[in-house]
Every structure is written in structure tokens, then in C-alpha cells.
Short mmCIF file of C-alpha atoms in Angstrom, two decimals:
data_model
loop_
_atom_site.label_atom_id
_atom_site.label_comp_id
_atom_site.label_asym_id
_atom_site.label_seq_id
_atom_site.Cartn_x
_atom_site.Cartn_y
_atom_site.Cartn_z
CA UNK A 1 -19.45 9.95 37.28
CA UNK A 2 -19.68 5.99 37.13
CA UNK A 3 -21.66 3.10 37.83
CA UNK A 4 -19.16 0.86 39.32
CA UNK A 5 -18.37 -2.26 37.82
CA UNK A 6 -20.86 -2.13 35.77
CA UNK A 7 -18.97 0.69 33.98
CA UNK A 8 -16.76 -2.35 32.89
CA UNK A 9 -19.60 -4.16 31.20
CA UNK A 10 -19.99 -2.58 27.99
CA UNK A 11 -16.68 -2.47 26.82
CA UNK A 12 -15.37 -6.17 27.74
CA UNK A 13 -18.56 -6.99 25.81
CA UNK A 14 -17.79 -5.33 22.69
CA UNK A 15 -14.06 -6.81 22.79
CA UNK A 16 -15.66 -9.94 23.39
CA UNK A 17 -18.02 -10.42 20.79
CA UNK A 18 -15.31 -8.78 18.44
CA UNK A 19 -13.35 -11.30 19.01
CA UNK A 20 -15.35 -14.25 19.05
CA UNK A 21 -17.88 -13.04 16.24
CA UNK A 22 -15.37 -11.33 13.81
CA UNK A 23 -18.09 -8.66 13.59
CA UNK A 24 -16.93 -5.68 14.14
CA UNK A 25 -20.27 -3.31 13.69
CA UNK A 26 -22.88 -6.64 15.69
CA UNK A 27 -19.53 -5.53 18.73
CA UNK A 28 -20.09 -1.91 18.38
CA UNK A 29 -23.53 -1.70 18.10
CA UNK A 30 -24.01 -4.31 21.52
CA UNK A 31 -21.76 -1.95 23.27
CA UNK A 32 -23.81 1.38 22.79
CA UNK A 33 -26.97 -0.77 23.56
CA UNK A 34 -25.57 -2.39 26.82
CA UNK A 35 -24.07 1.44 27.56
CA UNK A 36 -27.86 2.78 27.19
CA UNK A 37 -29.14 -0.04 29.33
CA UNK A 38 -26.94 1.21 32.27
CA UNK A 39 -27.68 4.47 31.62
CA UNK A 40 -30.71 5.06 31.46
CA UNK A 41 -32.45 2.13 32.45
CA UNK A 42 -35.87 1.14 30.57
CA UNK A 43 -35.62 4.23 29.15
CA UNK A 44 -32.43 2.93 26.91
CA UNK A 45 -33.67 2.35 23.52
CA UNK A 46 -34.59 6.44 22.56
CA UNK A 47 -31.06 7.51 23.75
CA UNK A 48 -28.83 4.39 21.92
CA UNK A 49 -29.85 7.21 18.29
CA UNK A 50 -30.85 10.47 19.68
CA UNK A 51 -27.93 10.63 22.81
CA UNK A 52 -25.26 8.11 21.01
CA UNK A 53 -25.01 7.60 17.25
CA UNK A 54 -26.50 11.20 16.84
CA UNK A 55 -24.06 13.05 18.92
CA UNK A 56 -20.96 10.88 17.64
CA UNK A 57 -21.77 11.60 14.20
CA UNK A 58 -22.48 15.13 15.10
CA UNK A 59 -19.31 15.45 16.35
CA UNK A 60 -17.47 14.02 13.35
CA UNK A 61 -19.97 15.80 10.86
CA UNK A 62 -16.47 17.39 9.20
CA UNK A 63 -14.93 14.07 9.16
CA UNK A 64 -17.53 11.99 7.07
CA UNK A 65 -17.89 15.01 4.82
CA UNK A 66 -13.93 14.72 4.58
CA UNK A 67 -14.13 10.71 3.67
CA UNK A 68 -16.91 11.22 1.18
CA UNK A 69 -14.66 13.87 -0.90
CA UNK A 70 -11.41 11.74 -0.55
CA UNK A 71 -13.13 8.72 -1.96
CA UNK A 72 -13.92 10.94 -5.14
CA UNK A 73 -10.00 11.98 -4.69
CA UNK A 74 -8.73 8.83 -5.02
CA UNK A 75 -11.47 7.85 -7.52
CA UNK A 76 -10.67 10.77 -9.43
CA UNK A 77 -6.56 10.06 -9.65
CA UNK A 78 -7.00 6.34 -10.43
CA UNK A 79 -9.40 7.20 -13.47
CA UNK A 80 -7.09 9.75 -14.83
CA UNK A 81 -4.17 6.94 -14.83
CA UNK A 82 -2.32 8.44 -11.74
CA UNK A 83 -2.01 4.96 -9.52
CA UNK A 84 -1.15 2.78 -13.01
CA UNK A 85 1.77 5.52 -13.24
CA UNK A 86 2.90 5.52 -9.84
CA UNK A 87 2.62 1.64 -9.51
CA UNK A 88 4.95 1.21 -13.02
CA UNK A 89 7.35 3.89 -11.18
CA UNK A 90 6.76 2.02 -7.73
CA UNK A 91 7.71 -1.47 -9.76
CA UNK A 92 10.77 0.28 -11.40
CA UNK A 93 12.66 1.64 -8.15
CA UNK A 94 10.72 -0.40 -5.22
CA UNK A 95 11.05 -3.63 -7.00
CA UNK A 96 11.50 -6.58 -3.98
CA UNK A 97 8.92 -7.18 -1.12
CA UNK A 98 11.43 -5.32 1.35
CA UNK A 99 11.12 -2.52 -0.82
CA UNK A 100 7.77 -2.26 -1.35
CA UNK A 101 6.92 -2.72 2.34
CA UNK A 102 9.55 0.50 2.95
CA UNK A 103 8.22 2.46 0.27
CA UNK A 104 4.63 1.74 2.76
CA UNK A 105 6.14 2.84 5.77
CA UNK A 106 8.19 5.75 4.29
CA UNK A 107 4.46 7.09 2.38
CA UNK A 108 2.49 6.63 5.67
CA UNK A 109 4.61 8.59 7.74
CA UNK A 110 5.39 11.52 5.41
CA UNK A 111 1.86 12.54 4.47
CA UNK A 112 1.56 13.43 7.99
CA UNK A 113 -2.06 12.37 8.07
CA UNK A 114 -4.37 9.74 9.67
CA UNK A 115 -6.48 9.29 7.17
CA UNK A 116 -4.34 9.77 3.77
CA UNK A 117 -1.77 7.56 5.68
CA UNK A 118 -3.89 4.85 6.22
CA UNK A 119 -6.84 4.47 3.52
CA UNK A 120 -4.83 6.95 0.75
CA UNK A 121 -1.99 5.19 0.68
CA UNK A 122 -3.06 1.64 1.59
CA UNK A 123 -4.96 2.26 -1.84
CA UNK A 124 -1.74 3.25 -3.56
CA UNK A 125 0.51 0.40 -2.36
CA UNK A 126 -2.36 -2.71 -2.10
CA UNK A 127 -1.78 -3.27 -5.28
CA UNK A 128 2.08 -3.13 -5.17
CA UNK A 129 2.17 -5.60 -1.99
CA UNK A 130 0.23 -7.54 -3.20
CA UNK A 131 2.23 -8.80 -6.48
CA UNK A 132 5.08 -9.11 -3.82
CA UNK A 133 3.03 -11.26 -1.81
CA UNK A 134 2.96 -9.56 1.38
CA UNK A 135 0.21 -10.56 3.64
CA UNK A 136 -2.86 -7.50 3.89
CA UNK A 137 -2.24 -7.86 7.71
CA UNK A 138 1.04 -6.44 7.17
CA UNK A 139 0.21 -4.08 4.84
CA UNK A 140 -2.58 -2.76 7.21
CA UNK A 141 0.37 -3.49 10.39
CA UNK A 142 2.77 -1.36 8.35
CA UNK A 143 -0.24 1.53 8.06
CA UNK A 144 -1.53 1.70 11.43
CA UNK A 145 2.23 1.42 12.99
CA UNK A 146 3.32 5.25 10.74
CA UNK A 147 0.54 7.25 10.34
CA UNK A 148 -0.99 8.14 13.47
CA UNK A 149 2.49 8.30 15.76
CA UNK A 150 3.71 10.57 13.43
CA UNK A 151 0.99 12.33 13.32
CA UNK A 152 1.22 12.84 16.94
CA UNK A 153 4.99 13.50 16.82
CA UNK A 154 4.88 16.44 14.36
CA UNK A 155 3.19 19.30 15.73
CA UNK A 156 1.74 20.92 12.78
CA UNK A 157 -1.38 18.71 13.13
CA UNK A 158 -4.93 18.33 14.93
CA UNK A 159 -2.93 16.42 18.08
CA UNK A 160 -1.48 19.97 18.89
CA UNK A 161 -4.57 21.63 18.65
CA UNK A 162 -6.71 19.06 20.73
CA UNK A 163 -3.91 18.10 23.16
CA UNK A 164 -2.73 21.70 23.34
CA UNK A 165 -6.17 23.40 24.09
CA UNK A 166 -7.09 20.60 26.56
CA UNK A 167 -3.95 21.32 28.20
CA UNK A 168 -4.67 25.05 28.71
CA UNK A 169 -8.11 24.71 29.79
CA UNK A 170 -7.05 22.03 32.65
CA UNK A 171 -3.74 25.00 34.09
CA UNK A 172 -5.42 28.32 33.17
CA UNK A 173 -2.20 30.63 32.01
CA UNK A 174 -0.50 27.56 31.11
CA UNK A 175 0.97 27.53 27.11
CA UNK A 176 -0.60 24.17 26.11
CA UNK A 177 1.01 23.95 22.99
CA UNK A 178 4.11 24.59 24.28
CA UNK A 179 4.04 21.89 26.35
CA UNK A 180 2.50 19.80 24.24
CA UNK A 181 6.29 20.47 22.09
CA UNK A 182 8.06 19.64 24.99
CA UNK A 183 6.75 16.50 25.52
CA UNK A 184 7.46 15.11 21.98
CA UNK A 185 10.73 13.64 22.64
CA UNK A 186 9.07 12.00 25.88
CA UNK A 187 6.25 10.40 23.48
CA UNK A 188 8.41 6.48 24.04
CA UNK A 189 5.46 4.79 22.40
CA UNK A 190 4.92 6.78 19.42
CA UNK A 191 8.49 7.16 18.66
CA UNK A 192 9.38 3.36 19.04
CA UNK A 193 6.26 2.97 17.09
CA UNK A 194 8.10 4.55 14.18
CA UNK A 195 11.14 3.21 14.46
CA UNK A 196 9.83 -0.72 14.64
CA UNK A 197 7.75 -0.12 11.36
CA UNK A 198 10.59 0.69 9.99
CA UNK A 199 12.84 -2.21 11.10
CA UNK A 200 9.89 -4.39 10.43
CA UNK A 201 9.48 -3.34 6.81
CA UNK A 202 13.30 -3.22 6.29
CA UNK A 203 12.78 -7.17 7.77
CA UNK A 204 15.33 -6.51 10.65
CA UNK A 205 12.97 -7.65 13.00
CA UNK A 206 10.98 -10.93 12.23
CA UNK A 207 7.77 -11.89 12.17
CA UNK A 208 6.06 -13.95 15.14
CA UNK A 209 2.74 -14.73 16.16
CA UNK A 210 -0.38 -14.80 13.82
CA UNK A 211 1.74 -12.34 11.80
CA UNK A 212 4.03 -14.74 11.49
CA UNK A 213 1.10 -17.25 9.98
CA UNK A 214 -0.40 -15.32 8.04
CA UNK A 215 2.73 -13.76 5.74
CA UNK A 216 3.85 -17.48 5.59
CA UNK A 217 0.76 -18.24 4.00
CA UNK A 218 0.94 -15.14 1.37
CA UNK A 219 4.86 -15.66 0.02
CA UNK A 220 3.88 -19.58 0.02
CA UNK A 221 -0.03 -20.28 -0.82
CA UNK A 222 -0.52 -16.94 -2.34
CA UNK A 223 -3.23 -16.53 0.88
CA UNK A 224 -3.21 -12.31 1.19
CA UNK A 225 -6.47 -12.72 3.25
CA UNK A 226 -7.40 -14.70 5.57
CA UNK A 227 -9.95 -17.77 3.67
CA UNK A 228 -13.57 -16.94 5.41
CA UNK A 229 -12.21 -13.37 6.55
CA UNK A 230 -14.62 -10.29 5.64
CA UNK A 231 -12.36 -7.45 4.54
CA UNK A 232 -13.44 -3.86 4.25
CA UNK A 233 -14.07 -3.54 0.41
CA UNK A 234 -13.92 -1.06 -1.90
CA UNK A 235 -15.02 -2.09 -4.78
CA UNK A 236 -15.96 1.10 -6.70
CA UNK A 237 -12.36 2.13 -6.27
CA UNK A 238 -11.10 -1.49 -6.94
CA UNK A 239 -12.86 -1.45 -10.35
CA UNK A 240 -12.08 1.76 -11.36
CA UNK A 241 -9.39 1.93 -14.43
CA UNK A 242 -7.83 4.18 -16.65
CA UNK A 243 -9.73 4.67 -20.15
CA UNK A 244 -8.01 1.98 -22.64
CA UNK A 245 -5.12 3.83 -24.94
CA UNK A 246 -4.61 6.45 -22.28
CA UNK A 247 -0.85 6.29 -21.23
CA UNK A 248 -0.19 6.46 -17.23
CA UNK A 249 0.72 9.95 -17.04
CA UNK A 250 2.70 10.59 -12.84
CA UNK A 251 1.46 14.11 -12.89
CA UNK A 252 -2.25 12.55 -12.44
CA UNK A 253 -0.72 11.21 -9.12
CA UNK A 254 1.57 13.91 -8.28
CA UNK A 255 -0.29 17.33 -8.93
CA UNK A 256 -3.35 16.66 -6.78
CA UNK A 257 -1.26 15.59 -3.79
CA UNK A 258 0.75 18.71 -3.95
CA UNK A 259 -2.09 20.56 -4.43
CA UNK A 260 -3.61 18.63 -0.64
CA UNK A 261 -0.56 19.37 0.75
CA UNK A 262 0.00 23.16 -0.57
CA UNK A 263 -3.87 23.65 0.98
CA UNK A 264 -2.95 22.65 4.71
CA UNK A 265 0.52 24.59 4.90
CA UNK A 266 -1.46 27.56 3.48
CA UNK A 267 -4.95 27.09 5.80
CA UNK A 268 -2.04 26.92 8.88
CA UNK A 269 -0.04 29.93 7.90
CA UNK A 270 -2.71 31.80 7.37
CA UNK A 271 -4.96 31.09 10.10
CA UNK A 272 -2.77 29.18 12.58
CA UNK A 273 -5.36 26.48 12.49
CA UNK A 274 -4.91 23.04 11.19
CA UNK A 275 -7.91 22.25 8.23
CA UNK A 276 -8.04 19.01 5.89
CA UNK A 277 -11.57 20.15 4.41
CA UNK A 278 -10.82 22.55 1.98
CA UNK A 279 -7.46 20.86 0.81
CA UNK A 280 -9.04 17.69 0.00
CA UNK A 281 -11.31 20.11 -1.77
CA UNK A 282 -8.90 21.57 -3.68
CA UNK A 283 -6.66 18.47 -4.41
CA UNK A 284 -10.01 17.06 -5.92
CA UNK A 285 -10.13 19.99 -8.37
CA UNK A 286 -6.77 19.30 -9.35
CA UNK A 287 -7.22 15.91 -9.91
CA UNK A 288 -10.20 16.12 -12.03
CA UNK A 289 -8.85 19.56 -13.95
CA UNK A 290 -5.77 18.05 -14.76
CA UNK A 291 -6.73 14.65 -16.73
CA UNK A 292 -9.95 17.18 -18.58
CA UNK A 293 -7.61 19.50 -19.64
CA UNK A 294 -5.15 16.32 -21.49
CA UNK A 295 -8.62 14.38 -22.10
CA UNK A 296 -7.76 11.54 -20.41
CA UNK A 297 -11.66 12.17 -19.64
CA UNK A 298 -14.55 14.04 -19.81
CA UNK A 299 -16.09 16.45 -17.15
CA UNK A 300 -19.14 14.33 -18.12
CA UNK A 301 -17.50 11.75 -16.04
CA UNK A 302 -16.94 13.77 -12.63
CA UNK A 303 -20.70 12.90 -11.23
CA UNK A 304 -19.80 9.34 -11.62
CA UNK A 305 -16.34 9.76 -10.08
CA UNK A 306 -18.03 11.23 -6.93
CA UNK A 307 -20.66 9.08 -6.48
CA UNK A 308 -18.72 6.03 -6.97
CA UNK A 309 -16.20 7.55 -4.95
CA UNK A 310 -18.31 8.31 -2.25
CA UNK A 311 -19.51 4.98 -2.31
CA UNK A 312 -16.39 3.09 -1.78
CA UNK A 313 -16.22 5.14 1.60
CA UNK A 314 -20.15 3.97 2.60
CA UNK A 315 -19.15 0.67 4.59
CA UNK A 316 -15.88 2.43 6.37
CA UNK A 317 -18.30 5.56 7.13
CA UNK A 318 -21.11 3.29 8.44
CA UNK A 319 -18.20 1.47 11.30
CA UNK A 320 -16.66 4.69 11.98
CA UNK A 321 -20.28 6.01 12.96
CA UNK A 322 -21.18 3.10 15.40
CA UNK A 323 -17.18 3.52 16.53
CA UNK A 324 -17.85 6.92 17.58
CA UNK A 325 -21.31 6.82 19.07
CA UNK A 326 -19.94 3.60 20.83
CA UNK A 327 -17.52 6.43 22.18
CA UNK A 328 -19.65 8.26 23.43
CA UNK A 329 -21.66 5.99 25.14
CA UNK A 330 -18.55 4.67 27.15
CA UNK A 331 -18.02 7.84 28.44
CA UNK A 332 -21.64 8.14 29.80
CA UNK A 333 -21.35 4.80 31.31
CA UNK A 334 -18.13 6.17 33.49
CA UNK A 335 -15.61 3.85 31.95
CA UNK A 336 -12.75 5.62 32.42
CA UNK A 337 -13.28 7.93 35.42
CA UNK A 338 -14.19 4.19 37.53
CA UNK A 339 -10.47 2.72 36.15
CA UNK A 340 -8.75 5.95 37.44
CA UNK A 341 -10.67 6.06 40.64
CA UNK A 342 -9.61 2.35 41.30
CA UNK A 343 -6.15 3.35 40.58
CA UNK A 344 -5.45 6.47 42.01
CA UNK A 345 -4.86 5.48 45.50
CA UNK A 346 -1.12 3.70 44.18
CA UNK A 347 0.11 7.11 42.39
CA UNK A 348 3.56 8.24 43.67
CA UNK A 349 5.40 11.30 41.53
CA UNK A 350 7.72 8.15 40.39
CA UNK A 351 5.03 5.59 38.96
CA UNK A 352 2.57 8.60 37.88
CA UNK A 353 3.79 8.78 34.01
CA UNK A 354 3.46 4.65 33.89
CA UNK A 355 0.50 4.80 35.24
CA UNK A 356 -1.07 6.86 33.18
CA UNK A 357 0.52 5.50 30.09
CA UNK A 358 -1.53 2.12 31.08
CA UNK A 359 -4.45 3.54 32.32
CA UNK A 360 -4.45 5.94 28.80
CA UNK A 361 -3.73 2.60 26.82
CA UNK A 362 -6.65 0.18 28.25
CA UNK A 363 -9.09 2.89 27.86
CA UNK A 364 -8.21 3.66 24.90
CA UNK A 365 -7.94 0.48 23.24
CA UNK A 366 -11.40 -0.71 24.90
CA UNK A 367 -13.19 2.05 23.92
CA UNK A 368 -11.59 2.43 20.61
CA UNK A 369 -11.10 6.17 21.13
CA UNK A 370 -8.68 8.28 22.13
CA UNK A 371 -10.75 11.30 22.23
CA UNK A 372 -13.33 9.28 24.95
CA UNK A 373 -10.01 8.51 26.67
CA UNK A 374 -8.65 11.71 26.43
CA UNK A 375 -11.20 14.27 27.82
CA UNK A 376 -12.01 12.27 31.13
CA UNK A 377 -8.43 11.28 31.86
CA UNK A 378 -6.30 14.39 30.86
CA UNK A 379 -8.07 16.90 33.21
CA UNK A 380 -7.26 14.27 36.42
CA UNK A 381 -3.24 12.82 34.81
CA UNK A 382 -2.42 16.65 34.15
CA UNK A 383 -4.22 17.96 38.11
CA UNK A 384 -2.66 15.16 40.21
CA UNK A 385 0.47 15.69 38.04
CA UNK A 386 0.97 19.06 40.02
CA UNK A 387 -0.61 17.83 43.05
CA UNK A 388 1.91 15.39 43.92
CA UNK A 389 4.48 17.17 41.86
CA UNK A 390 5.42 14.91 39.50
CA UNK A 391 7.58 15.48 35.75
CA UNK A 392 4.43 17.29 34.18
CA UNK A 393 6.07 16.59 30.75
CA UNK A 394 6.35 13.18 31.20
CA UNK A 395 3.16 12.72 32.10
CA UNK A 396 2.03 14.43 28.93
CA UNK A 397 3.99 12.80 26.94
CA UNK A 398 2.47 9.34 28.46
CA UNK A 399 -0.99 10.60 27.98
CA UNK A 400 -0.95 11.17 24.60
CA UNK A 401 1.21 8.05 23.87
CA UNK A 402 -1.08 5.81 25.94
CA UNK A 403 -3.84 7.15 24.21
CA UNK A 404 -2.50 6.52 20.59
CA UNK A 405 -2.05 3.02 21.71
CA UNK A 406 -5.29 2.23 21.85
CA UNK A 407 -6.50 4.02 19.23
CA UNK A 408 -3.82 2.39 16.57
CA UNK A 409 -4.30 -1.22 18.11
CA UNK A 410 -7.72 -1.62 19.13
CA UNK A 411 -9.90 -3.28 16.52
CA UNK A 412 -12.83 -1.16 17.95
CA UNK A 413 -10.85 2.24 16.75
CA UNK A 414 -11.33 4.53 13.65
CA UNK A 415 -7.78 4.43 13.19
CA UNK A 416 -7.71 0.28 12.69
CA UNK A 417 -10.70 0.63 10.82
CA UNK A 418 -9.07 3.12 8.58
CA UNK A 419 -6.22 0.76 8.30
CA UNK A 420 -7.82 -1.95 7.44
CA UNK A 421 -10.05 -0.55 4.82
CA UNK A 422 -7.01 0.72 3.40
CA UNK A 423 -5.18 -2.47 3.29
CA UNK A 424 -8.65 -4.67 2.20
CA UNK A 425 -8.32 -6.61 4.69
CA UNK A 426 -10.69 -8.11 7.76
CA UNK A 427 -10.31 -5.54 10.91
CA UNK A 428 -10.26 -8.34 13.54
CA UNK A 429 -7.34 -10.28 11.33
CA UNK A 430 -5.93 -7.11 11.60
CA UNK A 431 -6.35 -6.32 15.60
CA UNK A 432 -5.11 -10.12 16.01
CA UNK A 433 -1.72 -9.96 14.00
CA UNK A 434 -0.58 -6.73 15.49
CA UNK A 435 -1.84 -6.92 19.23
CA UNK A 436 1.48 -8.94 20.28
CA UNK A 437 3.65 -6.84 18.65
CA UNK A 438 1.52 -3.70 20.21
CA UNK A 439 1.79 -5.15 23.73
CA UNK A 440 5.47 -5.71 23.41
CA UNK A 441 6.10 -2.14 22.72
CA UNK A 442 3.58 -0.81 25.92
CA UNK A 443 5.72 -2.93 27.78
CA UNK A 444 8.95 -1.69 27.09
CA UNK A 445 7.28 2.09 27.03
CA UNK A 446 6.17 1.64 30.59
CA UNK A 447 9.91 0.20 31.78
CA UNK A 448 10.91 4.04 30.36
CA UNK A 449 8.56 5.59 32.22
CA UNK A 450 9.40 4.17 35.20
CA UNK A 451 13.14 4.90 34.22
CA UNK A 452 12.58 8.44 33.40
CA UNK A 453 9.93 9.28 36.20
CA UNK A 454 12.47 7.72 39.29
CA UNK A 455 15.63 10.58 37.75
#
């Protein structure tokens, strides 16, 4: 169901205003309101809380509870010395700006993790880029860029599960997951993704645009943020040091991540399922056991590690709310199911994977969700797929890569939120340097599709 072209309303008007305004939450919260408006009429202002913001939270309830425990994480590892110690090993072996930025890219992808990859180790390295000079836009370009493609490209994560399951509901009898494998190689936007954040950190490919600007002004004027800009602060973390005398010990740093990382391989084998709840849980343990048991504090000190902790995740928390009940809201308003309804009419077997790359990537990055983009556009890409018997892997692969475009460009997305917060730096400065260099690569991902889908 839509309402025509006003389906188109609400989410031109939140890119708008985020654009013009710089105000990322005054964007979201317009959108959900105009949204409600169409809706449900006079009738709007009950349903912006109780259908919206209510329902997106509720949806995400495991997610918040996630950020609020990682905060104390990372609260908990910098108190105990663990980023002072990985920062004078960081300076020791990553010691030039190309370095550094690699050491970024190389972090970001292996944790295999939205979240950890963007905010966890945009924490680690801020402080490492930033004696190098390197502009937070790139920092945050270099973030965004790794952690969610690879996180779709390995299939040991939630993508599997959500793609995989969606998949198999749409073709009754049909292995989702399986075919959710055999798309990977076919994912063009996720892998070139990968591949340019690497070139781009190893400085093989230059800089252009407002990129270009803005790490001009950090390696000459010092500038890492925009003057005027409103970054996504964390200053509880920020703050946060080691007690004097106490010598940065790398185990601080190194034990609890194992400890995250030993938790999901265990949760999967064991259950088959893919969990981030209770390894954050137990990587927290870790890193507040550890630094008790060698005093480096007291278990006095844990409330004030997760409260201060939980704090520094209170502004990224509040966006990510309004981001997914302004989800929500876009897909009562018919966004989506109007743009493929409009479009469906051109579809050939040939042009089918292209065209749902693009349609996957504008809804995505105007709606600043893949999920919203997923559920209303996988069940029609994946049906007319067989019904005009077109490459059903391709077509996957295109959905899922059109739909981590948006959610890893768009300024209105948790994962560019994530970034940002990560890198400390303003979301829209963010969404400005890297949309070029975003658009570039949908381009040359559609001219594949179009390659792959005429053979």
C-alpha cells in the first residue's frame, strides 16, 4: 500500500532539512511527523509515539540494551589502561598517517561487526588519527566504507540470518541461506566497497571533493572538524583515563576482545544462531575482572564505569531511536512499494539485477534503513525474479548490496550515525564527504549488473 506521490514527501523532506539544517534528529523527527500526517490524517499526533518511535524502539529493544553495555566495555578497557597500551603499540608499528589510516580499515573489517567496527574501533584509532592529522571525515569514511560490507560478505553474521530467512519465507522449500552464500561473490558493491577503503587508506586513490577540503585543512590548519560542525560526543569516554602510576598493560585491550569474540563463535556453534548480547556481556566481565585482579582499580569503581559508560552512548541512542521510528513510518507511508510500482513496468530478465540494485539503494539511503528497504522490496525483486526468469542470484546479490548502500551512505542511517559517533565527528560532514565517492561506486556496480545480467 501507498499514497502516491505523497509517499515521496516525507523522505525528500528529511534529506532536505538534513542537509540544509545540519540537524540530523529536527530531519528525523519532521519525517515521522509528516509520515503520521499522511497517514492518518488529524489523527497524526497519537501515532508519531505509540505507532512510530514505540514500535522502532521496540524492535531494536536488544540493540540499545547492546549500546548501553558496550559503552561500559569500552569505558571499562580505557580505565584499566587498555587504549593508552594499544595506542603506544599502535604509535610503535603504525607510525605514518598511511599507516594509521590502514591499521583503521584493516580493524573495521576484521571484527566482523557493525557496531564494534564503527563506534569500537573509531574509539580506538580517534586518537591515533588524530596526532597524524587525518581529517574525522575520513576516519568516519574509512569506518563506514569496512564494517558493514564485510559484515554482509561473511556469512557468519545477522545479514545471513535476516537475508536468509526472508529469502525462505518469499520461495517456500527454497534454502535461503544457501542462496544467500551464493550470492556473495555477486555482492559488486560491497566487495568494491572493501577494496576502495583499502586503496583509499593505502592513499592509492586520492582524495576529491569535500573530502578532498576537508583533509587539506587537517594535515595543513590542524582543522580535524569542521569549525561550527556539531559532532557526536562522547565525552564520558573522552575523559576517561588510566589511574596515574598505572603502566599501560595490552592485555587490558586484548583479553576482553577475545573474550567478545570467543562468546559469538561459541553462541553460533552451539545454537546456530548469531548473538552479540551475551558476548558483550561477557567481554565486559573480562574487562573489569582483569584490571581488579592487577589493581589497576577497584570494583568500587565498576558502577561509575557503567553509568558513565552508558552515558557516552545517550546522544547516539537518542538518533538511532528517531532513525528507526523514522523507519517505520516510511514504510507506512508506502515509500518503497510506490518507487517499485512506478518502475516495474521497464523490468526485462537483463536490467532486473540493476534495477533493483537502484531501486534497493534510493530507498535505502532515503529512508536510512535497510531493514524498511528490505522487507517491502525483497518479497517483489525475489517473485518477479522467477516470474520473468531472471539470474535469481544476481538479483540477490543486488538486493542486499543496494540495500547496504544506503544504509552506509545515508546520513539518515544507524550505520552513519554509528560512524560518525565513532569518529567524533558531525554526521552531515560525514554524509557530504563520502556521498561522491558512494555514488561513484553505485555507478560502476550498476554497469556490472547490467554486464552480468545480459550473459
Amino acid at each position: 500500500m501507498h499514497y502516491g506521490l505523497l509517499s515521496l514527501i516525507p523522505p525528500v523532506l528529511a534529506l532536505f532539512l538534513a542537509l540544509y539544517t545540519k540537524n540530523i534528529m529536527l530531519a528525523l523527527f519532521t519525517g515521522i511527523v509528516s509520515c503520521s500526517i499522511i497517514v492518518n490524517g488529524w489523527g497524526f499526533l497519537p501515532a508519531i509515539f505509540d505507532s512510530y518511535l514505540m514500535e522502532g524502539v521496540g524492535g531494536n529493544v536488544d540493540m540499545f540494551i547492546y549500546m548501553f553495555v558496550f559503552g561500559a566495555f569500552i569505558a571499562a578497557i580505557k580505565k584499566g589502561g587498555g587504549f593508552a597500551a594499544f595506542s603506544d603499540f599502535a604509535e610503535k608499528h603504525f607510525n605514518t598517517p598511511k599507516k594509521s589510516k590502514f591499521l583503521t580499515w584493516l580493524l573495521s573489517g576484521i571484527v566482523v561487526n557493525q557496531s564494534l567496527g564503527t563506534i569500537g574501533v573509531g574509539s580506538i584509532m580517534r586518537p591515533i588519527t588524530d596526532r597524524h592529522k587525518i581529517s574525522r571525515e575520513k576516519l568516519g569514511y574509512l569506518l563506514s566504507t569496512t564494517a558493514e560490507p564485510v559484515t554482509a560478505l561473511v556469512p557468519i553474521t545477522i545479514y545471513i540470518l535476516f537475508f536468509g530467512g526472508m529469502i525462505s519465507s518469499i520461495v517456500p522449500g527454497l534454502n535461503g541461506q544457501e542462496e544467500y552464500v551464493k550470492a556473495i561473490p555477486f555482492n559488486f558493491f560491497c566487495i568494491i566497497c572493501l577494496v576502495v577503503g583499502l586503496l583509499t587508506a593505502l592513499e592509492v586513490i586520492p582524495d576529491f571533493g569535500y573530502m578532498k577540503k576537508r583533509e587539506k585543512a587537517a594535515r595543513e590548519n590542524g582543522e580535524l572538524i569542521r569549525p561550527g560542525s556539531s559532532p557526536i560526543e562522547t565525552k564520558e569516554l573522552d575523559e576517561m583515563q588510566a589511574p596515574e602510576g598505572i603502566k599501560p598493560d595490552f592485555l587490558c585491550f586484548l583479553l576482553p576482545f577475545i573474550a567478545f569474540f570467543a562468546g559469538i563463535i561459541i553462541i553460533r556453534i552451539q545454537t546456530g544462531m548469531f548473538s552479540l548480547g551475551t558476548p558483550i556481556l561477557v567481554g565486559f566481565i573480562v574487562s573489569i575482572a582483569y584490571p581488579i585482579i592487577r589493581r589497576y582499580f577497584k570494583f568500587s569503581d565498576v558502577m561509575d564505569l557503567l553509568i558513565n559508560g552508558a552515558k557516552s552512548m545517550v546522544p547516539v541512542c537518542l538518533i538511532l531511536a528517531l532513525a528507526f521510528g523514522f523507519g517505520k513510518s516510511v514504510a507506512a507511508v508506502g515509500f518503497a512499494a510506490y518507487i517499485v510500482e512506478m518502475t516495474r513496468s521497464i523490468l526485462t530478465p537483463a536490467i532486473l539485477p540493476a534495477v533493483v540494485f537502484v531501486i534497493c539503494a534510493v530507498a535505502s539511503y532515503a529512508t536510512g534503513s535497510l531493514i524498511s528497504a528490505c522487507v517491502i522490496l525483497a518479497p517483489i525483486a525475489v517473485t518477479l525474479a522467477y516470474s520473468v526468469d531472471a539470474n535469481l542470484t544476481l538479483t540477490i546479490a543486488a538486493l542486499v548490496g543496494g540495500s547496504t548502500f544506503g544504509d552506509c551512505s545515508s546520513p539518515l542511517s544507524d550505520i552513519v550515525i554509528e560512524s560518525a559517533m565513532g569518529a567524533g565527528v558531525d554526521v552531515m560532514d560525514l554524509g557530504k564527504a563520502q556521498l561522491l565517492p558512494r555514488l561513484i561506486l553505485g555507478v560502476v556496480t550498476v554497469a556490472l549488473y547490467l554486464v552480468f545480467g545480459m550473459i
